[in-house]
Every structure is written in C-alpha cells, then in structure tokens.
Short mmCIF file of C-alpha atoms and ligand atoms in Angstrom, two decimals:
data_model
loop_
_atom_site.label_atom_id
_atom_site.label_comp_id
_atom_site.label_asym_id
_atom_site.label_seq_id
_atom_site.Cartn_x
_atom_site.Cartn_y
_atom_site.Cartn_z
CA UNK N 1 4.36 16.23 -10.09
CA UNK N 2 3.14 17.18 -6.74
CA UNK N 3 5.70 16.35 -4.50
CA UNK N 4 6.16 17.58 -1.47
CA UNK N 5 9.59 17.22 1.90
CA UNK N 6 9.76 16.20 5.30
CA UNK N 7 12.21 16.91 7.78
CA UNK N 8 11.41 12.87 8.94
CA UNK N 9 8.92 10.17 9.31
CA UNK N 10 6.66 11.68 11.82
CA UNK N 11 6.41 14.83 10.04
CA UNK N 12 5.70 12.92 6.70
CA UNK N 13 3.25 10.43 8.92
CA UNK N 14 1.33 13.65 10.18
CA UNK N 15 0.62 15.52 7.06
CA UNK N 16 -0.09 12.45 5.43
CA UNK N 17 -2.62 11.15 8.43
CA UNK N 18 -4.81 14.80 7.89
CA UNK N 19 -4.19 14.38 3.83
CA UNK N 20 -6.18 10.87 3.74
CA UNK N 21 -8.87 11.82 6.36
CA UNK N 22 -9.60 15.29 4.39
CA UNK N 23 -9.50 13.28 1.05
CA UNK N 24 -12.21 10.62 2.45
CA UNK N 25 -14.05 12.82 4.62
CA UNK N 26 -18.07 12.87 3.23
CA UNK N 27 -17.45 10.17 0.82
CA UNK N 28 -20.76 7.60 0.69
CA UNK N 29 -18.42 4.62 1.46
CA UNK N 30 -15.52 5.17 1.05
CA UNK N 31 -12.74 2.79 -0.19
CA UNK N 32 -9.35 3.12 1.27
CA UNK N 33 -6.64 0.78 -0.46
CA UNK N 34 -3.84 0.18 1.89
CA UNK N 35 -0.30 -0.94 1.60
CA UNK N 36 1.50 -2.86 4.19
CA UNK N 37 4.92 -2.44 5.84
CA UNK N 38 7.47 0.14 7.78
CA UNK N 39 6.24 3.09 5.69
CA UNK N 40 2.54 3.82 6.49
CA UNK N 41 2.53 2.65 9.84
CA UNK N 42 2.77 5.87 12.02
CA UNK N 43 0.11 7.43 9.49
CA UNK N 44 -2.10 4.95 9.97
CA UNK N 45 -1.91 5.83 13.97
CA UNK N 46 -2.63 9.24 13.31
CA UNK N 47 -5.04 8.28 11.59
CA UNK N 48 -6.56 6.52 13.58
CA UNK N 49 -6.57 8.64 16.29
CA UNK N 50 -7.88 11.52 14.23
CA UNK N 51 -11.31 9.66 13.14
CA UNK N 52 -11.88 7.23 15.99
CA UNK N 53 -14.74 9.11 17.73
CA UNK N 54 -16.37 9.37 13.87
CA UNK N 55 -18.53 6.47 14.02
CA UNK N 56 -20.37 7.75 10.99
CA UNK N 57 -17.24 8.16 8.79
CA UNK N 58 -15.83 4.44 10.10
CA UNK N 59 -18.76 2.49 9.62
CA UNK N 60 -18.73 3.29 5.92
CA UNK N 61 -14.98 3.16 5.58
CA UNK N 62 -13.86 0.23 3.34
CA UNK N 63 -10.45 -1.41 3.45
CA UNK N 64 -8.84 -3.36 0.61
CA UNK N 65 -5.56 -4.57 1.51
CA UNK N 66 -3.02 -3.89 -1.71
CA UNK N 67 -1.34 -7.02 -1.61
CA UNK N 68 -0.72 -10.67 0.28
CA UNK N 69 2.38 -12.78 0.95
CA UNK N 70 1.63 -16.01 -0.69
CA UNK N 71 2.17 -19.73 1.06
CA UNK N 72 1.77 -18.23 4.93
CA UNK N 73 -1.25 -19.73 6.93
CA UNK N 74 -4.21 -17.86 7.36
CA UNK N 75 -4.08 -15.81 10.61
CA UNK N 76 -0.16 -15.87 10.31
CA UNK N 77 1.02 -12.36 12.31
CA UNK N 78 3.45 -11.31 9.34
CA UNK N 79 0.82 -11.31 6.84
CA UNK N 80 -0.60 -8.12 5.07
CA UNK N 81 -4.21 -8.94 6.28
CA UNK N 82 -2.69 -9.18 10.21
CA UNK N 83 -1.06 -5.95 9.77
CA UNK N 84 -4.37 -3.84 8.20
CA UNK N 85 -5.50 -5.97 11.17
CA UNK N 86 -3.43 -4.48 13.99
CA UNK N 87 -3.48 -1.28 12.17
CA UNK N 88 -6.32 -0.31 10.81
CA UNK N 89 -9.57 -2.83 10.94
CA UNK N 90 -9.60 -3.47 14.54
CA UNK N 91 -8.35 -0.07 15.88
CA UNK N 92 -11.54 1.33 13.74
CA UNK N 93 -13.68 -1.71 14.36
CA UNK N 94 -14.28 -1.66 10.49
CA UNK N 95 -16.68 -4.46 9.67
CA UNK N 96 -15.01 -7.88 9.02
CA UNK N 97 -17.09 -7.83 5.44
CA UNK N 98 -15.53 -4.12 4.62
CA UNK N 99 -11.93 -5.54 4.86
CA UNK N 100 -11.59 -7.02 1.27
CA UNK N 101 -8.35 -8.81 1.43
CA UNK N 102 -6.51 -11.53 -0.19
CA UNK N 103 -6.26 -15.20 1.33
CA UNK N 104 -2.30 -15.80 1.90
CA UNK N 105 -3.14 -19.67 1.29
CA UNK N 106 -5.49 -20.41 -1.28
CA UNK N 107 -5.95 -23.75 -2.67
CA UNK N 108 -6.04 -22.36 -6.39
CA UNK N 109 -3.89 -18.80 -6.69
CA UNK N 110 -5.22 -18.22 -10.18
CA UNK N 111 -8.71 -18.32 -8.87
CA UNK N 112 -7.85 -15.78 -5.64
CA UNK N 113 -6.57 -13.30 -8.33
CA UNK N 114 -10.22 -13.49 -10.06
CA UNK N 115 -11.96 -13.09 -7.24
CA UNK N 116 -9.99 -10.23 -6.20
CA UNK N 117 -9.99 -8.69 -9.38
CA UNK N 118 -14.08 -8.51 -9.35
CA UNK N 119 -14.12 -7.26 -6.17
CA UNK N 120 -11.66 -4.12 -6.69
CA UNK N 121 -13.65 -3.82 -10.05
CA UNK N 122 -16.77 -3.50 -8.46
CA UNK N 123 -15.09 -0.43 -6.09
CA UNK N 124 -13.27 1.02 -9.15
CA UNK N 125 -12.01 3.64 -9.01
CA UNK N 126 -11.00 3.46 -5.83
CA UNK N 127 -11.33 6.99 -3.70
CA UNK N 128 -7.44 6.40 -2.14
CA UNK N 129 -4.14 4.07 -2.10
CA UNK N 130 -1.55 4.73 0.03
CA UNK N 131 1.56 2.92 -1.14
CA UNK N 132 5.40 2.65 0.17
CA UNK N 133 7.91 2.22 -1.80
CA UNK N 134 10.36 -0.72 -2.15
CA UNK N 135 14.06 -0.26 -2.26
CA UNK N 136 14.03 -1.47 -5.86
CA UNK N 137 10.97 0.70 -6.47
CA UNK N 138 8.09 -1.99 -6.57
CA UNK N 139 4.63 -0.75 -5.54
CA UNK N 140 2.86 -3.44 -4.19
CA UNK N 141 4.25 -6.36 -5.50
CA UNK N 142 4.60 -5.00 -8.71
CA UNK N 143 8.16 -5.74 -9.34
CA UNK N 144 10.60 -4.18 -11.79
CA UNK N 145 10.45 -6.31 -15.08
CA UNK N 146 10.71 -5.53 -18.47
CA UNK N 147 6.67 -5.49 -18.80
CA UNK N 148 4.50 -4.94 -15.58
CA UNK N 149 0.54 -6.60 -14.99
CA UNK N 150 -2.52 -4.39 -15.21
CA UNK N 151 -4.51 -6.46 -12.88
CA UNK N 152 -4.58 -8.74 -9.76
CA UNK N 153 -1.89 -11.14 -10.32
CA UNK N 154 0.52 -13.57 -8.64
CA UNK N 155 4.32 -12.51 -8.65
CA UNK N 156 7.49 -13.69 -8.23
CA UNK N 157 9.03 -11.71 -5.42
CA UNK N 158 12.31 -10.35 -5.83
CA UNK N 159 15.23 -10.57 -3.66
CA UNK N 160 14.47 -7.64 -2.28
CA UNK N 161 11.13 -7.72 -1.02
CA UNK N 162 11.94 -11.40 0.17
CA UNK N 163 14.73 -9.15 2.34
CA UNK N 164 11.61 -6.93 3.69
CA UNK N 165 11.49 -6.69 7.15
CA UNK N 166 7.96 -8.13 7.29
CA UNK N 167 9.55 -11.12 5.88
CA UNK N 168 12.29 -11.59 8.59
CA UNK N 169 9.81 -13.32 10.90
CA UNK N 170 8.50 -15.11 8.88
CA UNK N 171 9.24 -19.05 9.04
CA UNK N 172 9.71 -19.69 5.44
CA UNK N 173 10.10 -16.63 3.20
CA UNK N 174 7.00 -16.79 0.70
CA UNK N 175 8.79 -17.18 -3.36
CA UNK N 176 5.69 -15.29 -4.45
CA UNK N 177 3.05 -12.90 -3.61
CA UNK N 178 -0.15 -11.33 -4.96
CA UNK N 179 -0.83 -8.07 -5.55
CA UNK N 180 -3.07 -5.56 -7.34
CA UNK N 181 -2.00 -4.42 -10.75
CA UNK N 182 -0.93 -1.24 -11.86
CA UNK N 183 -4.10 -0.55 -13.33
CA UNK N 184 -6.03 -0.98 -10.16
CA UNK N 185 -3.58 1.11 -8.33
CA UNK N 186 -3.55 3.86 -10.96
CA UNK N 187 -7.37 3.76 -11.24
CA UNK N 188 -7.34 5.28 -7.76
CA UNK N 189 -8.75 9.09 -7.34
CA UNK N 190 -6.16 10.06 -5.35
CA UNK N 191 -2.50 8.12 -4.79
CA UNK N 192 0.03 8.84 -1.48
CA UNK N 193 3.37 7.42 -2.27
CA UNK N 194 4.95 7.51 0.95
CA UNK N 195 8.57 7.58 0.28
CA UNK N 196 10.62 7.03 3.72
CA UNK N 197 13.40 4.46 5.01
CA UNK N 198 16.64 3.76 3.58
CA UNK N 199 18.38 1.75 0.91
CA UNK N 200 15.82 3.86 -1.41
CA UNK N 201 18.17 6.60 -2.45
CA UNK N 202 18.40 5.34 -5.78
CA UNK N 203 15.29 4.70 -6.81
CA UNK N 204 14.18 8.15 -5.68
CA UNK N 205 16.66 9.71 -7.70
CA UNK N 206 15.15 7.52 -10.85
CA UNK N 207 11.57 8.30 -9.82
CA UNK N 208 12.34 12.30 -9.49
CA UNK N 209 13.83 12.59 -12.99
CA UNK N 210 10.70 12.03 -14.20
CA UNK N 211 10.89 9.28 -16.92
CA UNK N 212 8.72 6.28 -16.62
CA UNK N 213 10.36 2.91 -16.71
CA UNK N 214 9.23 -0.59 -15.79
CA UNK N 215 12.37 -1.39 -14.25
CA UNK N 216 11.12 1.10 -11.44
CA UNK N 217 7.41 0.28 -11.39
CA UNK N 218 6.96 3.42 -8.72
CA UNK N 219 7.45 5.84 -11.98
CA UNK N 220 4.41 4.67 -13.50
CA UNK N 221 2.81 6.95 -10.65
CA UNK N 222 4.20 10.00 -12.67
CA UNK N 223 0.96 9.63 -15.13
CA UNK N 224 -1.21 10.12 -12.56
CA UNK N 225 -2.01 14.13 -11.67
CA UNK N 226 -3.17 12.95 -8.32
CA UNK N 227 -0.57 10.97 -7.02
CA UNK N 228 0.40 12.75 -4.38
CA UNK N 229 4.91 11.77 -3.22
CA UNK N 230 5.56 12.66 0.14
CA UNK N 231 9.52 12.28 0.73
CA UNK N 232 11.21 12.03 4.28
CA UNK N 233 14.41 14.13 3.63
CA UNK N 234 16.39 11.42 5.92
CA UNK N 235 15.55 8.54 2.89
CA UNK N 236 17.51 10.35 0.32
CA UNK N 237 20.38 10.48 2.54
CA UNK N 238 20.76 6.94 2.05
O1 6PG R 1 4.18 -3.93 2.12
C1 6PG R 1 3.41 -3.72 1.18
O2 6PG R 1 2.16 -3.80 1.25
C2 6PG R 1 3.94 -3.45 -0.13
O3 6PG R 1 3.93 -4.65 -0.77
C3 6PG R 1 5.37 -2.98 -0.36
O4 6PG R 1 5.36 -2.49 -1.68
C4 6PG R 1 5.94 -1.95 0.57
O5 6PG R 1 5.12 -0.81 0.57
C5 6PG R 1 7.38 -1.58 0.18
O6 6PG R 1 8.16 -2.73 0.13
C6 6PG R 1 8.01 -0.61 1.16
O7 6PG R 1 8.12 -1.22 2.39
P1 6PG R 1 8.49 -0.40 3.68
O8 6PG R 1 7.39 0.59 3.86
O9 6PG R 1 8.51 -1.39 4.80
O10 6PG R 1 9.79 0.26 3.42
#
C-alpha cells in the first residue's frame, strides 16, 4: 500500500500536482480521468500552472470526467462537466472533443451509461484517475452497498453525497447520479486517492486496516499496486 502524509492540503495538492504531470509526461495522448469536488481542486491549479506553456503535452491531453450529477441542465455551474470546465479544460484550452464527459440531462439515462461505457472502453486502461474520497468512502458515485457496479452506471446517491458541498447550490438536489464503475476506475495505470477534508476520519481508519469491503467502496483501491493514497494529516483529525 503506497501511502504516503501531508502536513495539509497544499502540501498534499503540490506533491500530487508534480506526481500526475511526471506520470503523464511523454504519453502519446494521454487520458487523464478526473474527479470533481473540494479535494483535487488546488492540484489541479498546480497543475495547471506547471504544464501551461506545454502546448505539446496539452494538445494531446484527454479529459474524462469520472462522474455527473443527474437531472441538472446542461451548462448548470454545479455540475461535474462545469467544474473540469473551470478547472481544467479551459485553463488548458483542451479541445472541446478531448473532454469526454457525461450529459447531466439525458433524455434516456440507460443509453448515456452505454455511450459512456464505449467511450472509456475505447481509452482503457486509462493512463490516470485522480479520485477524492467521500465521507462515507464512495469513489465516484460508487456508493457503499452490499454489491458495487463494474461499469458506467446510474446510482442512487446517498445522503451523504446529496450533503456534498457541490450540491448546496444546487436548486434541487439531483436523487441520482452517474458514474464510472469500479472496473473502469481500477483499470487505470496509475490511481491518486486524494484523501483530505473532514468528516472522513472514519472511513480512513476502515480504508488503512487494509480489508476490502463494499460498504467502503474506497477499499477496493487496496487491489490495485498503483493506487497511489495521499492523506492530509489535518483529515484524520476529524
Ligand atoms: O466529486 C466527485 O467527482 C466525486 O463524485 C466524489 O466522489 C468526491 O470525490 C467525494 O465526494 C469527495 O468530495 P470532496 O473532495 O469535495 O471532499
């Protein structure tokens, strides 16, 4: 288990920024998988910052967005696509058709989750996901259960992502998301799990004893060699 401490977020942010930029760095295209929310914000800044002169490395950069509030409008500012938006695409000017994302409102969700699915199997694996952790330890919208989904599927969100903070803005809280499957996520070369902010101290505990349980969907990352957890000392505080 390769895990690794931070005094706080912006040390966690840093190392993490120069981990993803040395892990895609002389790729042919490569594919970046991206989660959403408080957790990889600053790294994606440093980030950022670190490649933007790179014109070479951007323009072959891909960007597949992890997961999607389901219900909001398209072009809605708390959606997952907004944020990669704000974040990510148009900081780096990545091309609008090498941001693979999910519509928020399709007309047939069943049908968004195929598509999806052949688009992240066409990029399988993928070269890097960064993921945060939820404070009942989803990963994406993978949410604890007593069985978890392999692939691109739409989920009922639990209380606690529906308490997110992306979701406090939000006119009407979404019931359900979709999200890439545990599969998909654990086909990826290389995994960051960004573990930082509080109400997590639980779930951390379960995730560093080191048995795999659905209930905590983030364990599932222990079967995978190169997942790399970077922990913010300050989230297991409380
Ligand atoms: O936002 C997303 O794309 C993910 O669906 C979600 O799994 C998130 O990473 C966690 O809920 C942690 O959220 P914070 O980083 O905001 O604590």
């Amino acid at each position: 288990m390769n895990v690794r401490y931070f005094k706080n977020y912006e040390e966690l942010s840093r190392y993490g920024a120069d981990l993803l930029k040395s892990s895609l760095h002389g790729l042919g295209e490569p594919v970046l998988c991206a989660a959403s929310g408080h957790s990889p914000s600053l790294l994606y800044h440093y980030f950022v910052e670190s490649i933007r002169g790179d014109e070479d490395y951007v323009q072959k950069l891909k960007i597949l967005a992890l997961d999607e509030w389901l219900g909001l409008s398209k072009g809605d500012p708390n959606s997952c696509e907004s944020y990669l938006k704000k974040f990510l695409v148009d900081p780096l000017k990545v091309e609008d058709s090498r941001f693979l994302r999910f519509d928020s409102d399709p007309k047939n969700p069943e049908a968004e989750c195929q598509r999806m699915k052949n688009i992240v199997d066409d990029l399988l694996p993928l070269d890097l996901t960064v993921l945060g952790i939820g404070k009942n330890g989803h990963i994406g919208f993978n949410e604890p259960s007593t069985s978890l989904s392999p692939f691109c599927h739409v989920t009922e969100l639990s209380r606690e992502s529906m308490q997110h903070s992306m979701a406090q803005e939000m006119d009407e809280i979404p019931k359900y998301g979709i999200t890439l499957g545990m599969s998909e996520i654990l086909n990826s070369k290389k995994i960051l799990l960004l573990v930082t902010g509080k109400g997590k101290k639980d779930v951390i505990r379960e995730l560093l004893d080191g048995k795999i349980t659905s209930k905590n969907p983030s364990t599932f990352l222990l079967l995978k060699n190169q997942t790399e957890f970077l922990i913010d000392e300050e989230s297991l505080a409380g």
